[in-house]
Amino acid sequence: MTIEPTMGKPNQQVFSDTLLEIAKQNENILVVTSDSRGSGKLVAFGQELPQQIVEVGIAEQNLIGISAGLSAGGKKVFAVSPACFVTIRSLEQVKNDVAYSDRDVCVVGISAGVSYGLLGSTHHAIHDYAALRCINNIDIIAPADNFETEQAVRALVHHPRPAYIRLGKRPMPNLHDPESTLFEIGKAIELRQGTDVTIIAIGEPTAHAVEAADILSRQGISCRVISMHTLRPFDKAALMDAARNSRAIITVEEHSVCGGLGELCASALLQEGIRIPFKIVGFPDEYTINGDQPTLFKHYGISGEGLVATACELLETCKSQM
Amino acid sequence: MNTNELLLKSIEYRKTILEIIHHGGAGHTAGSLSCVDILNVLYNKIMDITPENFDSVNRDHYIQSKGHSVEVLYTVLADQGFYPQDDLFKGLNQNHSKFIGHPTRKVPGIEHNTGALGHGLSVSVGLALAGKLNGHTYRVFTLLGDGELAEGSSWEASMSAAHYKLDNLIVIIDRNTLQITGRTEEVNGLEPLADKFTAFGYAVRQVDGNNVEALSNLLSQVPFEQGKPSLVLANTVKGKGVSYMEDQMVWHHKVPSDEQLVIALKELDTAKLELGDV
C-alpha cells in the first residue's frame, strides 16, 4: 500500500519514547550516556527510571568500555552518544570491547549524519557506516522514519548481539503504513514499486527517495524505492531483485560516498557479475559546505529534485547504451 | 594454600611460562614473569573463580588489561583446570590455534578480549557497576601494566570508579617500571603515581608485588575502604625469578634460546630445592 507522507517526530524522540515504555516493564534495560541525555531526548527516561540510566560524562571511550562491562554483568545496554563521536572517538572500544568480545551492547548514534549541519564537520557523522562496516560482528541499522525506528528499538531489545543504530534529530515524514508493513532487522522494505529505475535508500534520505519516485511517476517513469534500513546483515536478495527487474540503480545515503551503502551495493553487484547503470548519491569526499541538513541535502543532490535529475541522467545512459 | 605452597606454585608457573614461550617461539616473557605472583595469589587464595562456576555471573571476575602478558594467564588457567596444560604446548602461537597472543574468550576461563591497552579498566568498572545495580556480591579484579597508564582511557575509567563508589573493584598495577622503549619515567613519567590514584578517589595500598605472603595479606583485606575502589600498587621486577632477565628491558618479548632456557629452569629448580621441595 502506498501512503502519502505525513510529518512525524524526530527518530531519536521515537527511540527514547519507545525505550522508556519497554524499560518500564524490563528493569534489566540500561541506558548509558556521555552527557548526552538532553540531545538524546532521554531527560524523561532519566526522571522516570533513574536506576536505569548511567552517566559517564564526556568520555566516549569510557562510555563504550563501561557498557561492555555492564553487558558482561548481565545488563541489556543502550549506549547513547552523538554518532560523530561514538563511532570514531571510541571506535577501538566498539571493535574490541563490544564486537570482538561479543557483548550485547547497542551503540546508539544520535544527531547522526548532518543533523548538526551548521555545527560543522567536527559534528557530522558521515563516516560511521564505513567505520563500522569493516568491523566484524556488529549489526548496523539506520531507520528512515518513526515506524522503522520504533520497530527497530523493539527488535533490538530482543537482539542479544552487538548493534549500532543511527538516529537523526529532525522530524521525519511517516513513510509506512504500520498496519500492513512488517519490519525485520536485515530485511529491506519496498516503499514504491517500479521497473525503470530503483532507488535504494537508507536512513533519513529515504523520504526524498519516495518524493523522487512520486515525481518520476507523474513524468511516466516507474521508480522502485527500497528502504534498506539495515546495512548489516545486508539484504542482498532485495538488491539483486532490483537489479534484475529495473534498468538502473541509484543508492542514496546521508553519508560519505566512500564506504557506505552505495559501495556495498556496487561491490555486491559486481561480484554477482551484474553490470547496470549505477549512481551513488551521498556526500562527496570533501568537507561539506556550511549548512543545515536540508541545505546540505539539497546542495549534494540528496533531495527529491536531485534524485529525479540523477534518475533521468542514468536513464539517458541506458538509452545511449541500447 | 599456605605461603610455602604459593611460593612453590609461583616457581612452577614461571617454569611453565618459560617453557611454553620457548616452545611456541614467541611471547611477552618479562612482563608475564613480573606478575606471576599476583595471579598466583588471586587465583589460588583470593578469587572465587572456578571452571565449575565460570558460567555464573555472581562469582568473582578477573580482567587482564595488560593482555600482552597472556602467557601467565594461560598458565594459571590451565593449572586451575580450565584446560589441560598440554594444550598450551600444542597451541600457543600456533596457526589455527585458539591460544592467540592476547587473551580471547575463545579460551575457557577468559572473561574479556584484551590486548589493546587502556581498555580493561573501563570494562571492569562496567562489570563492577552491574554487580552493584544487580545486588550481586561479586568482586572485579583487574590487572593493569604501568606503561598502559599513559592511555587516557584508564583515567576516564578511574573517575567513574570513584564516582560510582565501586568498592567491589580492585585495580592492581604491575609496577615493574619498564616498558618496551625504556623506563616508564623516561618514556612518559607516571610519578607520583600513588598520589595520582589517591587524588582520583582510590583507596591506595603499596605492596611488594613479587611477595606472595604480602600480596595474600593485603588482598585479603579488600575493600580497603567502604565506598571506594581499591588500588594495589604492586611494585614488581620485570623478568622476576630468572637472574639474567630481571629488570632487563630487552626481555620484554624476547624468547629464551635452548641454552638460556636450561639456565633459567635450573635457577628455578634450585629455588624450589631451597624451599624444601623434592
XYZ file of C-alpha atoms in Angstrom:
600
model
C 0.000 0.000 0.000
C 1.320 3.449 -0.886
C 0.782 6.158 1.705
C 1.204 9.900 1.405
C 3.833 11.077 3.883
C 2.612 12.886 6.977
C 5.026 14.554 9.350
C 6.124 12.575 12.388
C 8.538 13.147 15.251
C 12.334 13.095 15.285
C 13.501 9.498 15.145
C 15.599 9.939 18.281
C 12.465 11.074 20.133
C 10.699 7.915 18.990
C 13.710 5.890 20.127
C 13.599 7.327 23.643
C 9.788 7.133 23.922
C 9.774 3.515 22.814
C 12.680 2.503 25.014
C 11.130 4.199 28.040
C 7.879 2.319 27.505
C 9.719 -1.010 27.237
C 12.183 -0.297 30.054
C 9.347 0.382 32.498
C 8.483 -3.305 32.126
C 12.084 -4.520 31.916
C 14.382 -3.319 34.663
C 17.342 -5.060 33.067
C 17.458 -2.427 30.325
C 20.079 0.194 30.974
C 20.811 3.417 29.118
C 24.375 4.755 29.338
C 25.020 8.352 28.340
C 28.012 10.645 27.899
C 26.480 13.952 28.971
C 24.095 13.277 26.102
C 20.711 12.663 27.710
C 19.426 16.058 26.587
C 20.295 15.681 22.932
C 19.259 12.027 23.132
C 15.766 13.058 24.321
C 16.396 10.963 27.433
C 15.620 13.521 30.137
C 12.197 11.938 30.753
C 13.795 8.486 30.807
C 16.242 9.673 33.470
C 13.481 11.213 35.558
C 11.162 8.215 35.388
C 13.765 5.464 35.613
C 16.772 6.948 37.453
C 18.021 3.463 38.369
C 18.180 2.516 34.699
C 20.393 5.297 33.406
C 24.153 5.552 33.925
C 26.022 8.768 33.223
C 29.740 8.692 32.436
C 30.335 12.297 31.452
C 32.013 13.455 28.267
C 34.121 10.337 27.801
C 33.060 8.247 24.819
C 35.808 5.631 25.127
C 34.777 5.056 28.728
C 31.106 5.032 27.659
C 31.656 2.018 25.426
C 34.053 0.206 27.760
C 31.677 0.577 30.709
C 28.775 -0.511 28.508
C 30.655 -3.681 27.558
C 31.302 -4.389 31.233
C 27.669 -3.769 32.165
C 26.694 -6.227 29.462
C 29.154 -8.775 30.856
C 27.346 -8.287 34.163
C 24.047 -9.232 32.541
C 22.544 -5.872 31.583
C 20.869 -5.070 28.263
C 22.727 -1.905 27.365
C 21.936 1.011 25.068
C 24.973 3.317 24.890
C 23.756 6.695 23.654
C 26.071 9.398 22.357
C 26.365 11.659 19.317
C 27.134 9.493 16.288
C 30.067 11.662 15.262
C 31.923 10.858 18.496
C 30.769 7.400 19.496
C 31.711 5.792 16.198
C 35.177 7.308 15.845
C 36.437 8.520 19.227
C 35.537 5.160 20.718
C 35.976 3.036 17.611
C 38.595 0.797 19.211
C 36.310 0.154 22.181
C 33.459 -0.649 19.794
C 35.750 -3.021 17.928
C 37.453 -4.792 20.835
C 35.137 -4.486 23.823
C 31.789 -4.833 22.041
C 32.163 -6.525 18.653
C 35.257 -8.712 19.142
C 34.300 -9.564 22.721
C 30.738 -10.256 21.509
C 28.889 -8.153 24.086
C 25.197 -7.376 23.967
C 25.580 -3.628 23.587
C 23.534 -1.451 21.267
C 25.512 1.635 20.356
C 23.049 4.436 19.653
C 24.417 7.211 17.462
C 22.231 10.274 17.923
C 22.164 13.509 15.903
C 23.629 11.395 13.137
C 24.558 12.270 9.592
C 24.438 16.030 9.207
C 21.788 16.595 11.882
C 24.221 19.073 13.417
C 24.718 20.645 9.984
C 25.691 24.171 10.927
C 27.987 22.999 13.723
C 30.398 21.861 11.059
C 32.415 18.819 10.143
C 33.559 18.011 13.701
C 29.910 17.233 14.428
C 28.994 15.499 11.177
C 28.722 11.719 11.269
C 29.091 10.800 7.630
C 31.768 8.181 8.220
C 30.014 5.801 10.597
C 28.776 3.222 8.083
C 32.267 2.957 6.626
C 33.936 2.748 10.027
C 31.615 0.045 11.309
C 31.164 -1.928 8.091
C 34.749 -3.152 8.249
C 34.394 -4.224 11.881
C 33.079 -7.745 12.122
C 30.179 -8.758 14.372
C 28.192 -5.559 14.749
C 24.837 -5.037 13.054
C 24.180 -1.614 11.515
C 20.706 -0.093 11.362
C 19.561 3.348 10.201
C 15.784 3.746 10.291
C 14.097 6.044 7.788
C 11.050 7.102 9.751
C 9.217 6.802 13.070
C 7.735 3.403 12.218
C 11.097 1.878 11.355
C 12.647 3.453 14.454
C 10.025 2.104 16.832
C 10.149 -1.332 15.264
C 13.948 -1.354 15.321
C 14.040 -0.487 19.029
C 11.516 -3.224 19.823
C 13.572 -5.688 17.807
C 16.891 -4.606 19.343
C 15.628 -5.249 22.878
C 15.400 -8.927 21.920
C 18.532 -8.907 19.777
C 21.384 -10.150 22.007
C 24.169 -9.041 19.709
C 26.437 -6.066 19.160
C 24.491 -3.478 17.189
C 24.624 0.131 16.058
C 21.552 2.255 15.375
C 21.837 5.684 13.835
C 19.217 8.358 14.543
C 18.653 11.937 13.421
C 17.187 14.889 15.219
C 14.737 16.394 12.706
C 11.070 15.374 12.479
C 10.675 12.708 9.820
C 7.772 12.089 7.440
C 5.912 8.829 8.032
C 6.591 6.586 5.066
C 4.993 3.306 6.070
C 1.535 2.003 6.761
C 2.106 0.481 10.203
C -0.829 -1.867 9.773
C 0.456 -3.555 6.658
C 4.238 -3.307 6.984
C 6.472 -5.923 8.509
C 9.788 -4.728 9.918
C 12.608 -7.151 10.403
C 16.296 -6.396 11.063
C 18.156 -7.232 7.863
C 15.085 -7.283 5.628
C 14.596 -4.356 3.245
C 11.149 -2.859 2.693
C 9.797 -1.887 -0.714
C 8.156 1.521 -0.460
C 7.318 2.057 -4.127
C 7.116 -0.447 -6.951
C 8.750 0.271 -10.284
C 10.768 -1.135 -13.150
C 12.556 1.767 -14.865
C 14.854 2.717 -12.013
C 15.324 1.656 -8.394
C 16.416 3.977 -5.615
C 17.897 2.114 -2.679
C 17.871 4.405 0.335
C 18.998 4.223 3.931
C 18.053 6.478 6.832
C 16.602 9.942 6.519
C 17.171 10.408 2.753
C 14.582 7.679 2.206
C 11.802 10.270 2.357
C 13.486 12.093 -0.507
C 13.673 8.891 -2.495
C 9.912 8.491 -2.080
C 9.384 12.081 -3.148
C 11.547 11.494 -6.228
C 9.638 8.328 -7.134
C 6.341 10.176 -6.944
C 7.633 12.997 -9.179
C 9.057 10.465 -11.648
C 5.780 8.595 -11.657
C 3.970 11.754 -12.774
C 6.529 12.006 -15.610
C 5.748 8.456 -16.673
C 8.885 6.922 -15.171
C 8.379 3.945 -12.955
C 10.670 4.099 -9.906
C 11.055 1.457 -7.260
C 12.089 2.627 -3.770
C 13.702 0.272 -1.308
C 14.230 1.212 2.322
C 17.477 -0.579 3.133
C 17.294 0.229 6.838
C 19.889 -2.407 7.754
C 23.393 -2.359 6.312
C 24.421 -5.465 8.240
C 23.018 -8.045 7.896
C 22.598 -6.843 4.300
C 19.529 -7.832 2.295
C 21.362 -8.855 -0.850
C 18.264 -10.529 -2.252
C 16.426 -7.188 -2.385
C 19.339 -5.632 -4.267
C 19.524 -8.499 -6.739
C 15.804 -8.401 -7.344
C 16.051 -4.684 -8.098
C 18.990 -5.278 -10.435
C 17.101 -7.958 -12.321
C 13.842 -6.035 -12.554
C 14.838 -2.434 -13.219
C 17.076 -0.723 -15.751
C 19.177 1.382 -13.382
C 20.024 1.661 -9.703
C 20.638 4.707 -7.553
C 21.728 4.499 -3.931
C 21.235 7.393 -1.552
C 22.609 7.869 1.940
C 23.374 10.618 4.446
C 26.983 9.524 4.417
C 30.204 9.927 2.508
C 30.145 8.212 -0.856
C 33.140 6.298 0.496
C 32.399 3.052 2.257
C 28.653 3.233 2.776
C 25.511 1.770 1.221
C 26.482 2.686 -2.340
C 29.839 0.964 -2.322
C 28.305 -2.031 -0.573
C 25.718 -2.374 -3.354
C 28.292 -1.774 -6.105
C 30.532 -4.451 -4.677
C 27.711 -6.954 -4.334
C 26.524 -6.338 -7.899
C 29.986 -6.634 -9.432
C 30.704 -9.826 -7.554
C 27.478 -11.292 -8.908
C 28.593 -10.348 -12.416
C 25.843 -7.761 -12.810
C 26.553 -4.599 -14.796
C 23.836 -1.963 -14.592
C 23.772 1.843 -14.828
C 24.506 2.808 -11.256
C 24.993 6.000 -9.229
C 25.937 6.579 -5.596
C 24.359 9.714 -4.101
C 25.867 10.946 -0.862
C 28.414 13.440 0.368
C 31.491 13.703 -1.848
C 34.942 13.042 -0.450
C 35.423 16.570 0.871
C 34.443 18.626 3.927
C 30.954 19.916 3.298
C 29.843 23.461 2.682
C 28.307 25.161 5.706
C 24.625 24.451 6.015
C 21.808 22.836 7.926
C 20.588 19.373 6.984
C 18.046 20.483 4.334
C 20.587 22.841 2.774
C 23.283 20.178 2.664
C 20.852 17.599 1.274
C 19.778 19.967 -1.475
C 23.340 21.056 -2.289
C 24.580 17.497 -2.673
C 21.564 16.138 -4.534
C 20.119 14.190 -1.603
C 16.673 15.565 -2.363
C 13.594 14.657 -4.360
C 14.602 17.075 -7.088
C 18.232 15.961 -7.060
C 17.312 12.290 -7.217
C 14.910 12.928 -10.095
C 17.746 14.601 -12.011
C 20.093 11.713 -11.225
C 17.451 9.189 -12.332
C 16.858 10.990 -15.618
C 20.609 11.174 -16.333
C 21.004 7.476 -15.604
C 18.065 6.538 -17.803
C 19.589 8.610 -20.611
C 22.719 6.489 -20.190
C 20.535 3.409 -20.554
C 19.141 4.764 -23.812
C 22.569 5.574 -25.224
C 23.736 2.060 -24.343
C 20.822 0.461 -26.179
C 47.157 -22.708 50.109
C 49.891 -21.724 52.627
C 52.797 -19.436 51.865
C 55.222 -22.238 51.066
C 52.727 -23.810 48.679
C 52.190 -20.451 46.996
C 55.938 -19.968 46.641
C 56.284 -23.377 45.025
C 53.350 -22.619 42.753
C 54.964 -19.396 41.550
C 58.103 -21.312 40.628
C 56.083 -23.910 38.729
C 54.188 -21.174 36.899
C 57.455 -19.430 35.966
C 58.868 -22.655 34.580
C 55.744 -23.308 32.517
C 55.686 -19.746 31.174
C 59.281 -20.038 30.015
C 58.705 -23.474 28.531
C 55.593 -22.536 26.567
C 57.181 -19.325 25.265
C 60.302 -21.257 24.268
C 58.200 -23.964 22.660
C 55.857 -21.541 20.873
C 58.697 -19.283 19.776
C 57.070 -16.029 20.891
C 55.696 -14.329 23.957
C 55.900 -11.451 26.394
C 58.405 -13.086 28.683
C 59.438 -10.500 31.254
C 56.004 -8.955 31.761
C 54.498 -12.374 32.451
C 57.221 -13.111 34.996
C 56.677 -9.804 36.792
C 53.005 -10.517 37.544
C 53.112 -14.291 38.184
C 52.893 -13.869 41.930
C 49.870 -11.579 41.619
C 47.892 -14.054 39.504
C 49.046 -16.915 41.727
C 47.671 -15.272 44.866
C 44.486 -14.104 43.128
C 43.552 -17.477 41.638
C 44.778 -19.709 44.466
C 43.935 -17.635 47.501
C 41.632 -14.674 46.857
C 39.190 -15.026 43.967
C 36.186 -17.295 43.652
C 36.584 -18.329 40.002
C 36.493 -21.997 39.032
C 35.697 -23.964 35.876
C 32.515 -25.066 37.640
C 31.181 -21.586 38.455
C 32.581 -19.750 35.424
C 29.238 -19.548 33.595
C 27.589 -17.908 36.597
C 27.571 -14.102 36.794
C 27.652 -13.990 40.588
C 31.237 -15.102 41.148
C 34.406 -13.047 41.182
C 35.710 -11.704 37.891
C 39.212 -11.105 36.542
C 40.047 -8.931 33.548
C 43.663 -8.666 32.479
C 44.041 -5.269 30.900
C 47.751 -5.888 30.232
C 46.721 -8.504 27.727
C 50.193 -8.967 26.268
C 51.231 -10.936 29.360
C 48.835 -13.640 28.270
C 51.278 -16.486 28.912
C 50.928 -16.138 32.664
C 47.131 -16.108 32.386
C 47.065 -19.172 30.115
C 49.427 -20.956 32.513
C 47.381 -20.196 35.612
C 44.060 -21.091 33.944
C 45.483 -24.460 32.875
C 46.541 -25.082 36.468
C 43.053 -24.136 37.655
C 41.630 -26.880 35.458
C 40.096 -24.845 32.655
C 42.008 -26.955 30.085
C 44.989 -29.320 30.061
C 48.408 -27.709 30.272
C 49.429 -29.734 27.268
C 47.059 -27.614 25.157
C 49.429 -24.696 25.670
C 52.403 -26.600 24.302
C 50.331 -27.676 21.318
C 48.596 -24.359 20.791
C 50.447 -21.249 21.940
C 51.396 -19.164 18.920
C 50.426 -21.960 16.568
C 48.478 -21.254 13.383
C 44.752 -22.066 13.679
C 45.032 -22.393 17.469
C 42.683 -20.634 19.882
C 45.664 -19.697 22.087
C 46.172 -16.280 20.487
C 48.961 -13.977 21.653
C 46.455 -11.911 23.647
C 43.522 -13.002 25.838
C 40.459 -14.196 23.965
C 37.137 -15.533 25.149
C 37.656 -18.494 22.864
C 39.881 -19.838 25.654
C 37.964 -21.219 28.648
C 38.321 -19.063 31.751
C 38.952 -15.781 29.948
C 36.402 -13.058 30.585
C 37.173 -10.433 28.012
C 39.249 -9.955 24.886
C 42.113 -7.615 25.699
C 45.357 -6.635 24.075
C 44.774 -3.042 23.045
C 45.953 -1.226 26.152
C 43.799 1.069 28.233
C 40.583 -0.912 27.752
C 40.370 -3.270 30.721
C 39.634 -0.733 33.411
C 36.506 0.712 31.774
C 35.145 -2.774 31.187
C 35.920 -3.690 34.800
C 34.140 -0.550 36.003
C 31.058 -1.564 33.986
C 31.165 -5.084 35.373
C 31.531 -3.808 38.937
C 28.699 -1.323 38.390
C 26.450 -4.093 37.067
C 27.188 -6.023 40.258
C 26.079 -3.076 42.378
C 22.947 -2.487 40.275
C 22.006 -6.170 40.375
C 22.722 -6.553 44.095
C 25.408 -9.153 43.465
C 28.255 -9.696 45.896
C 30.995 -10.469 43.408
C 34.230 -8.539 43.128
C 36.027 -7.474 39.971
C 39.817 -7.715 39.891
C 41.740 -6.137 37.057
C 45.460 -6.081 36.339
C 46.991 -3.137 34.503
C 50.533 -2.618 33.324
C 52.240 0.587 34.372
C 53.138 1.547 30.797
C 49.495 1.403 29.740
C 48.638 4.162 32.210
C 49.690 6.622 29.523
C 46.400 5.700 27.824
C 43.921 8.403 28.849
C 41.041 5.939 28.888
C 42.461 4.431 32.106
C 41.958 7.763 33.822
C 38.451 8.240 32.390
C 37.600 4.863 33.915
C 39.235 5.801 37.219
C 36.981 8.844 37.515
C 33.914 6.644 37.010
C 35.153 4.032 39.511
C 35.301 6.655 42.233
C 32.133 8.430 41.111
C 30.105 5.234 41.435
C 31.861 4.286 44.707
C 32.830 0.888 43.348
C 34.306 -0.781 46.412
C 33.777 -4.109 44.639
C 36.507 -3.120 42.161
C 40.150 -3.969 42.869
C 42.666 -2.477 40.458
C 46.180 -3.901 40.573
C 49.060 -2.133 38.862
C 52.009 -4.287 37.821
C 54.535 -1.543 38.581
C 57.651 -3.068 37.071
C 58.825 0.396 35.895
C 59.820 -0.834 32.433
C 58.087 -0.655 29.087
C 59.261 -1.627 25.647
C 61.154 1.603 24.985
C 62.701 2.036 28.421
C 61.929 3.161 31.972
C 58.372 4.435 32.377
C 59.775 7.520 33.995
C 61.874 8.247 30.928
C 59.171 7.442 28.357
C 56.304 9.446 29.891
C 56.690 9.895 33.634
C 53.985 8.399 35.849
C 55.141 9.514 39.281
C 53.894 10.439 41.806
C 51.646 7.505 40.918
C 50.225 6.689 44.353
C 49.308 10.338 44.837
C 47.605 10.431 41.448
C 45.485 7.381 42.212
C 44.638 8.774 45.646
C 43.579 12.042 44.037
C 41.379 10.104 41.616
C 39.485 8.632 44.582
C 41.019 5.195 45.120
C 41.956 3.672 48.457
C 45.613 3.035 47.575
C 47.980 0.477 49.088
C 51.517 -0.367 48.016
C 52.979 -3.839 48.235
C 55.920 -5.922 47.084
C 54.176 -7.466 44.124
C 56.565 -10.415 43.991
C 55.987 -11.357 47.651
C 53.141 -13.863 47.802
C 52.731 -13.563 51.560
C 52.479 -9.763 51.454
C 50.082 -9.961 48.481
C 47.920 -12.536 50.283
C 47.720 -10.437 53.398
C 46.881 -7.267 51.521
C 44.388 -8.702 49.032
C 42.549 -10.462 51.881
C 41.645 -7.018 53.172
C 39.756 -5.646 50.161
C 37.914 -3.366 50.013
C 40.425 -1.194 51.805
C 37.734 1.403 52.416
C 33.975 1.195 52.101
C 32.656 3.248 49.195
C 35.999 3.500 47.386
C 37.584 1.375 44.685
C 40.748 -0.350 45.930
C 44.052 0.141 44.159
C 47.082 -2.039 44.745
C 50.313 -0.533 43.541
C 52.293 -3.743 43.206
C 55.992 -2.991 42.951
C 57.422 -5.775 40.863
C 60.561 -6.710 38.966
C 60.193 -7.359 35.275
C 61.611 -10.807 34.462
C 61.426 -11.784 38.151
C 62.851 -15.202 39.035
C 65.423 -15.523 36.268
C 68.655 -13.727 37.131
C 69.622 -12.654 33.644
C 66.135 -11.407 32.800
C 65.430 -9.387 35.926
C 64.897 -5.684 35.252
C 66.265 -6.040 31.730
C 64.330 -4.135 29.074
C 65.473 -6.491 26.330
C 63.366 -9.370 27.717
C 60.053 -7.572 27.092
C 59.186 -10.042 24.357
C 62.418 -11.897 23.787
C 62.275 -15.689 23.606
C 64.936 -17.669 25.511
C 67.271 -19.837 23.439
C 67.700 -23.518 24.254
C 70.721 -22.747 26.412
C 69.063 -19.806 28.133
C 66.023 -21.938 28.922
C 68.201 -24.586 30.555
C 69.890 -21.971 32.737
C 66.552 -20.403 33.716
C 64.930 -23.722 34.596
C 67.991 -24.703 36.620
C 67.769 -21.489 38.615
C 64.106 -22.074 39.286
C 64.719 -25.696 40.299
C 67.398 -24.523 42.679
C 64.946 -22.047 44.196
C 62.482 -24.871 44.560
C 65.007 -27.044 46.365
C 65.770 -24.183 48.722
C 62.085 -24.175 49.677
C 62.432 -27.780 50.735
C 60.572 -29.273 47.832
C 61.893 -32.520 46.436
